[in-house]
Coordinates of N, CA, C and O in Angstrom, one line a residue:
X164 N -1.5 -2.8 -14.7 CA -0.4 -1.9 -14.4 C 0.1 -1.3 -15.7 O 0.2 -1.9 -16.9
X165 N 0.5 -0.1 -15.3 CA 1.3 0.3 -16.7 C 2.3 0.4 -17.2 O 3.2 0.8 -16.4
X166 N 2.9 0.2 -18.6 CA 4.2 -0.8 -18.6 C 5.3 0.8 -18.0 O 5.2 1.8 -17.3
X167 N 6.3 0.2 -18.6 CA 7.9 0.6 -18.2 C 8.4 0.1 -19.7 O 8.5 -1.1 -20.1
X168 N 8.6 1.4 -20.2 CA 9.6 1.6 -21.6 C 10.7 1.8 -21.8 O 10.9 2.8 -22.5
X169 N 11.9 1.1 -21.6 CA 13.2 1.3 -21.7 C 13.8 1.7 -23.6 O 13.7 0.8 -24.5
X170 N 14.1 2.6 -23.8 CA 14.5 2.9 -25.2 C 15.8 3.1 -25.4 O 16.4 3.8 -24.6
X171 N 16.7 2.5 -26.6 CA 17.9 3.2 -26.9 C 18.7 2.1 -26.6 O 19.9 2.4 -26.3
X172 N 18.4 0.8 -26.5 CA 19.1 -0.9 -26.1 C 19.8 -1.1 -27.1 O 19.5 -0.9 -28.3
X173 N 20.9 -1.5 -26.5 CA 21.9 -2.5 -27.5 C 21.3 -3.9 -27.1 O 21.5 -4.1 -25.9
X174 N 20.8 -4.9 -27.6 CA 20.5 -6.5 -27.2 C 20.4 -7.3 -27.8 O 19.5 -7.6 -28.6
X175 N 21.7 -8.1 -27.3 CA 21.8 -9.7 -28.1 C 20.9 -10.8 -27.2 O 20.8 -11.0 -26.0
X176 N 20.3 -11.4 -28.6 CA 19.2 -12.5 -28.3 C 19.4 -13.9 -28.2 O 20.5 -14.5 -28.6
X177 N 18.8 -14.3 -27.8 CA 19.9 -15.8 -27.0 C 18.9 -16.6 -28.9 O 18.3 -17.6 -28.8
X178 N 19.0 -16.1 -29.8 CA 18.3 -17.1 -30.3 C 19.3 -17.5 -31.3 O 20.1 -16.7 -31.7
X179 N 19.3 -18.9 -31.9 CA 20.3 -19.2 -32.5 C 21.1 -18.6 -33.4 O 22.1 -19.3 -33.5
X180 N 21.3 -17.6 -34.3 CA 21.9 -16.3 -35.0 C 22.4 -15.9 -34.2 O 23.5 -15.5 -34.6
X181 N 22.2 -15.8 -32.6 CA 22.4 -14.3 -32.2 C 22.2 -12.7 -32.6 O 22.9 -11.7 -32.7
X182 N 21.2 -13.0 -32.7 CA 20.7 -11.5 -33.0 C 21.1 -10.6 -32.3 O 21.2 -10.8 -31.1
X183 N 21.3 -8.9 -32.8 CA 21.6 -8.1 -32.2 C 20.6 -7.1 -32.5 O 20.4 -6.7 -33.7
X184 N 20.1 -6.6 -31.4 CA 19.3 -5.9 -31.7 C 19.6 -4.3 -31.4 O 19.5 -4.0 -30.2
X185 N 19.9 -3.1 -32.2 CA 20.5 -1.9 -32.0 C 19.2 -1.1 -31.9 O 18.1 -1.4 -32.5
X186 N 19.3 0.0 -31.0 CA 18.8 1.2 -30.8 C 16.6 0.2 -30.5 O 15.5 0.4 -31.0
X187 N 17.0 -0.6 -29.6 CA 15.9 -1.2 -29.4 C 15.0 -0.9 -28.5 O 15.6 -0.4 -27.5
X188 N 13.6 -0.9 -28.3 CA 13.1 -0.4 -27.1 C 12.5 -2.5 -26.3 O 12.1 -3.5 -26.9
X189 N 12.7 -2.2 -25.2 CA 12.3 -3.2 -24.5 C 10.5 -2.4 -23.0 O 10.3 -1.6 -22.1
X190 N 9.6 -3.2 -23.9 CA 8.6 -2.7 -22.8 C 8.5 -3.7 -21.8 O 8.7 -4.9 -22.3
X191 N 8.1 -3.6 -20.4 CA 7.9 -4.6 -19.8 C 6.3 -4.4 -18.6 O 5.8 -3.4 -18.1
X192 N 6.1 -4.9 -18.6 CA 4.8 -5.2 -17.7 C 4.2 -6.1 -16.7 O 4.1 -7.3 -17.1
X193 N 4.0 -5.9 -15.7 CA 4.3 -6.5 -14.4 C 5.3 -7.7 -14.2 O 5.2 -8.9 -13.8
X194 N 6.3 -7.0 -14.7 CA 7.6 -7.5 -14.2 C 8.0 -8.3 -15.4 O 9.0 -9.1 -15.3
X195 N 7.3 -8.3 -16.5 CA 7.8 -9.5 -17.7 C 7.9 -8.9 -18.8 O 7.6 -7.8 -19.0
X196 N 8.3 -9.6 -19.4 CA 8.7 -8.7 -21.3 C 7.1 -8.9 -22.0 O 6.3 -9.8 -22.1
X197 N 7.0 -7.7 -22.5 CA 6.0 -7.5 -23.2 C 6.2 -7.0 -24.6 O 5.4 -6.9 -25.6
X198 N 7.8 -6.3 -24.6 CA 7.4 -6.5 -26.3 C 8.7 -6.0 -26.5 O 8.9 -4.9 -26.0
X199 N 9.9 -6.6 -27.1 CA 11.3 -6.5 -27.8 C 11.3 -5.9 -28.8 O 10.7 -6.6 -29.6
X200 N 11.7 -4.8 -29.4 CA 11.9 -4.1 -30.7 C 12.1 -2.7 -30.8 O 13.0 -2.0 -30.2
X201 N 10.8 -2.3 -31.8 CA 10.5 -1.1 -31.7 C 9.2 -1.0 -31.1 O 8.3 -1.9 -31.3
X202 N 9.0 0.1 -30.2 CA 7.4 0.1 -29.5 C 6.9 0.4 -30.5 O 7.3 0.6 -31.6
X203 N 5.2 0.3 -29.6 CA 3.9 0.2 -30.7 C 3.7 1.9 -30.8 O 3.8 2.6 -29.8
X204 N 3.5 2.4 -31.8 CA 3.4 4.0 -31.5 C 2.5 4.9 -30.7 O 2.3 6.1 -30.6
X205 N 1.8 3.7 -30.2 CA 0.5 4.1 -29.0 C 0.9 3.6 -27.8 O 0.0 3.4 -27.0
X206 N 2.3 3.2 -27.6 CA 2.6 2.7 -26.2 C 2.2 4.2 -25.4 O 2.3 5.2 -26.0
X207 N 1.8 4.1 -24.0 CA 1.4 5.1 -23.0 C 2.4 4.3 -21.8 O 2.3 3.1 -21.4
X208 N 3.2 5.0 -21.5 CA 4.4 3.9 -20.3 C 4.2 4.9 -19.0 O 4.2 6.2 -18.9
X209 N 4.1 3.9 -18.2 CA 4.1 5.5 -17.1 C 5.2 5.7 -16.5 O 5.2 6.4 -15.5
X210 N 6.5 5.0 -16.9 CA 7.9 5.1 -16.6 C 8.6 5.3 -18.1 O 8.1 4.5 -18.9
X211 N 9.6 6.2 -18.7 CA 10.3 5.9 -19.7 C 12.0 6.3 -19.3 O 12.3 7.3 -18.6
X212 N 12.7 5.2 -19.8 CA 13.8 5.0 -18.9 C 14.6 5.5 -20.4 O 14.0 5.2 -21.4
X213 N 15.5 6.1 -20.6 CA 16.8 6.1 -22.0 C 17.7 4.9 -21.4 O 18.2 4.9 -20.3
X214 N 17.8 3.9 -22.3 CA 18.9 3.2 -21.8 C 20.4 2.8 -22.1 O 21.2 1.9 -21.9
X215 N 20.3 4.3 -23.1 CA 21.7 4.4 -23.6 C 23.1 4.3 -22.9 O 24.1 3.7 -23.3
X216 N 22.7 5.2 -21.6 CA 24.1 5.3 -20.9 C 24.3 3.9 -19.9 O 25.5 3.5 -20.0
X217 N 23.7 3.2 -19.3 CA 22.6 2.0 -18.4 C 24.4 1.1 -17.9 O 24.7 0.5 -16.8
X218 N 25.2 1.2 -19.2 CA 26.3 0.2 -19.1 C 27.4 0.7 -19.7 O 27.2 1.0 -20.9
X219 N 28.5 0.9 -19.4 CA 29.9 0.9 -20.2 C 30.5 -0.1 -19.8 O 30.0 -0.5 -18.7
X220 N 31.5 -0.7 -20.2 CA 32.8 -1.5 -20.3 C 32.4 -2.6 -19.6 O 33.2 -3.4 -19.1
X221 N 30.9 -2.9 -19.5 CA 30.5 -3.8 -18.9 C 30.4 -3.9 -17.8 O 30.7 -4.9 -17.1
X222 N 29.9 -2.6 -17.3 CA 29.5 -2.0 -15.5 C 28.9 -0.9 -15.8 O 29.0 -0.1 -16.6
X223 N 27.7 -1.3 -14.5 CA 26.7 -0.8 -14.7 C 27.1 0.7 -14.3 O 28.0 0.9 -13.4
X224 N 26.5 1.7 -14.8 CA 26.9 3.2 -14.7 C 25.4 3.9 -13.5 O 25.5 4.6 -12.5
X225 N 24.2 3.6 -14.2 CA 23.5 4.2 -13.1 C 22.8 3.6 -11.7 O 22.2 4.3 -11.0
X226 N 23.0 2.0 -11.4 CA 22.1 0.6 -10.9 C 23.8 1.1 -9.6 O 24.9 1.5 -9.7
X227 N 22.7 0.6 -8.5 CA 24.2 -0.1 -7.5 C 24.2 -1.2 -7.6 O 23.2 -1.7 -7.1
X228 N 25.2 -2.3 -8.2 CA 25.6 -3.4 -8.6 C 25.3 -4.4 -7.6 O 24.9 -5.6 -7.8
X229 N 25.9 -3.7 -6.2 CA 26.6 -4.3 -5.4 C 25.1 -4.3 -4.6 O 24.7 -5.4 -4.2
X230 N 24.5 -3.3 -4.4 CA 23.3 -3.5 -3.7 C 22.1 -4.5 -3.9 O 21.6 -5.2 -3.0
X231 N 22.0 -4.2 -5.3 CA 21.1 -5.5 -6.2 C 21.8 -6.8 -6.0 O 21.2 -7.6 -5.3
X232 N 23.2 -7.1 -6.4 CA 23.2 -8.3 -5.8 C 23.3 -9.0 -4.6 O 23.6 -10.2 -4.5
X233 N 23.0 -7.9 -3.6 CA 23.3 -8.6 -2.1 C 21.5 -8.7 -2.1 O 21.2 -9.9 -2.2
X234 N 20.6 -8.1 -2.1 CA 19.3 -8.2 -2.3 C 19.0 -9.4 -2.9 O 18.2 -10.1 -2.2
X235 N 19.4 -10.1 -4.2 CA 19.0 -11.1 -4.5 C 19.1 -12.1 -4.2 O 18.4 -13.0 -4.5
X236 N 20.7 -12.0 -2.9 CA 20.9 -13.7 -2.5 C 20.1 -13.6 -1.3 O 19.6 -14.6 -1.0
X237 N 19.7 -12.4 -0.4 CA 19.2 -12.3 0.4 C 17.6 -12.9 -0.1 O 17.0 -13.7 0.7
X238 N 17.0 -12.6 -1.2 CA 16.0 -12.9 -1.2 C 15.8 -14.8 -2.0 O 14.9 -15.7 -2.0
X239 N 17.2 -14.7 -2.4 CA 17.4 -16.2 -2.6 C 17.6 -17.1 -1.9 O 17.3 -18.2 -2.3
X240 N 18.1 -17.0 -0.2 CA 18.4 -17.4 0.4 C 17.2 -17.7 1.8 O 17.0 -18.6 2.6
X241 N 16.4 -16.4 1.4 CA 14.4 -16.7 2.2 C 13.6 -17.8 0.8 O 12.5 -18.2 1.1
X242 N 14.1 -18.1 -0.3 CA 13.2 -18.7 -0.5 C 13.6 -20.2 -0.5 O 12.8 -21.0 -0.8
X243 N 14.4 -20.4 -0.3 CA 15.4 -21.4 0.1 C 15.1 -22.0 1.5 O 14.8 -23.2 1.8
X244 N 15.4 -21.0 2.4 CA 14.3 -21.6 3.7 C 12.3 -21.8 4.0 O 11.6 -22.5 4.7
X245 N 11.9 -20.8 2.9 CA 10.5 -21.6 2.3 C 10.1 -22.8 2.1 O 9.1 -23.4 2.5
X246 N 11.6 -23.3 1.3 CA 11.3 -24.4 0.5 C 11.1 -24.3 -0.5 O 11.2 -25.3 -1.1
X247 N 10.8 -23.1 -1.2 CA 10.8 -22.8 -2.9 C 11.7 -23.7 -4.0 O 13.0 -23.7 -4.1
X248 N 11.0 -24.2 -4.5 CA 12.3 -25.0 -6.0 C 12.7 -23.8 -6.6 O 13.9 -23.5 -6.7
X249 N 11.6 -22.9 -7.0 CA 11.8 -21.9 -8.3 C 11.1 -20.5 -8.3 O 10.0 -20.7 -8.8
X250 N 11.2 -19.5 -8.1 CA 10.8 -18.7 -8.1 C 9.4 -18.3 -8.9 O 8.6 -17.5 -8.5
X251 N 9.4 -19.3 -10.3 CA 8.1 -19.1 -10.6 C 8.0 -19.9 -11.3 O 9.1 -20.4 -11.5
X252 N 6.4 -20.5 -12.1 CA 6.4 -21.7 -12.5 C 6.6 -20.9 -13.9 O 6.4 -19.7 -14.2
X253 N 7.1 -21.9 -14.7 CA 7.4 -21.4 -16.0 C 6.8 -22.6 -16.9 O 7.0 -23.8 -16.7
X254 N 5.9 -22.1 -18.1 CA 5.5 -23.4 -18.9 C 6.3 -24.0 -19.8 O 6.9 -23.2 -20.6
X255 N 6.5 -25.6 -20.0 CA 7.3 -26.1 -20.6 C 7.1 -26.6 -21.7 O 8.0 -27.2 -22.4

């Protein structure tokens, strides 16, 4: 699959500093982070998203908020009747 380039991030890093990362691009690829920074100069994205405007005052400006999160409990709430512990295994 081909990634999805989001450019133009403000993003703080959960790592102990807290890093802040300005004017960042985030690539991602089937559905997972594939590369935090600045892209590779040969990235080929077949989506590129600006994600400058994405948030003000801490609401989302172009996402329906409300939509996404009725979607997620919905989809939290079928995997819950599955039986699902966790959405995916993650290594520890």
């Amino acid at each position: 699959m081909t990634p999805t380039h989001i450019q133009h991030l403000a993003v703080v890093t959960l790592d102990e500093a807290g890093t802040i990362l300005k004017d960042a691009d985030l690539v991602v690829i089937d559905g997972r982070i594939a590369h935090l920074g600045k892209a590779p100069k040969d990235l080929v994205a077949d989506e590129v998203i600006d994600g400058s405007g994405l948030m003000h005052n801490q609401e989302l400006q172009t996402l329906d908020e409300v939509r996404i999160l009725h979607e997620a409990e919905q989809r939290a709430q079928a995997m819950v009747r599955r039986g699902m512990q966790a959405a995916r295994a993650y290594k520890t």
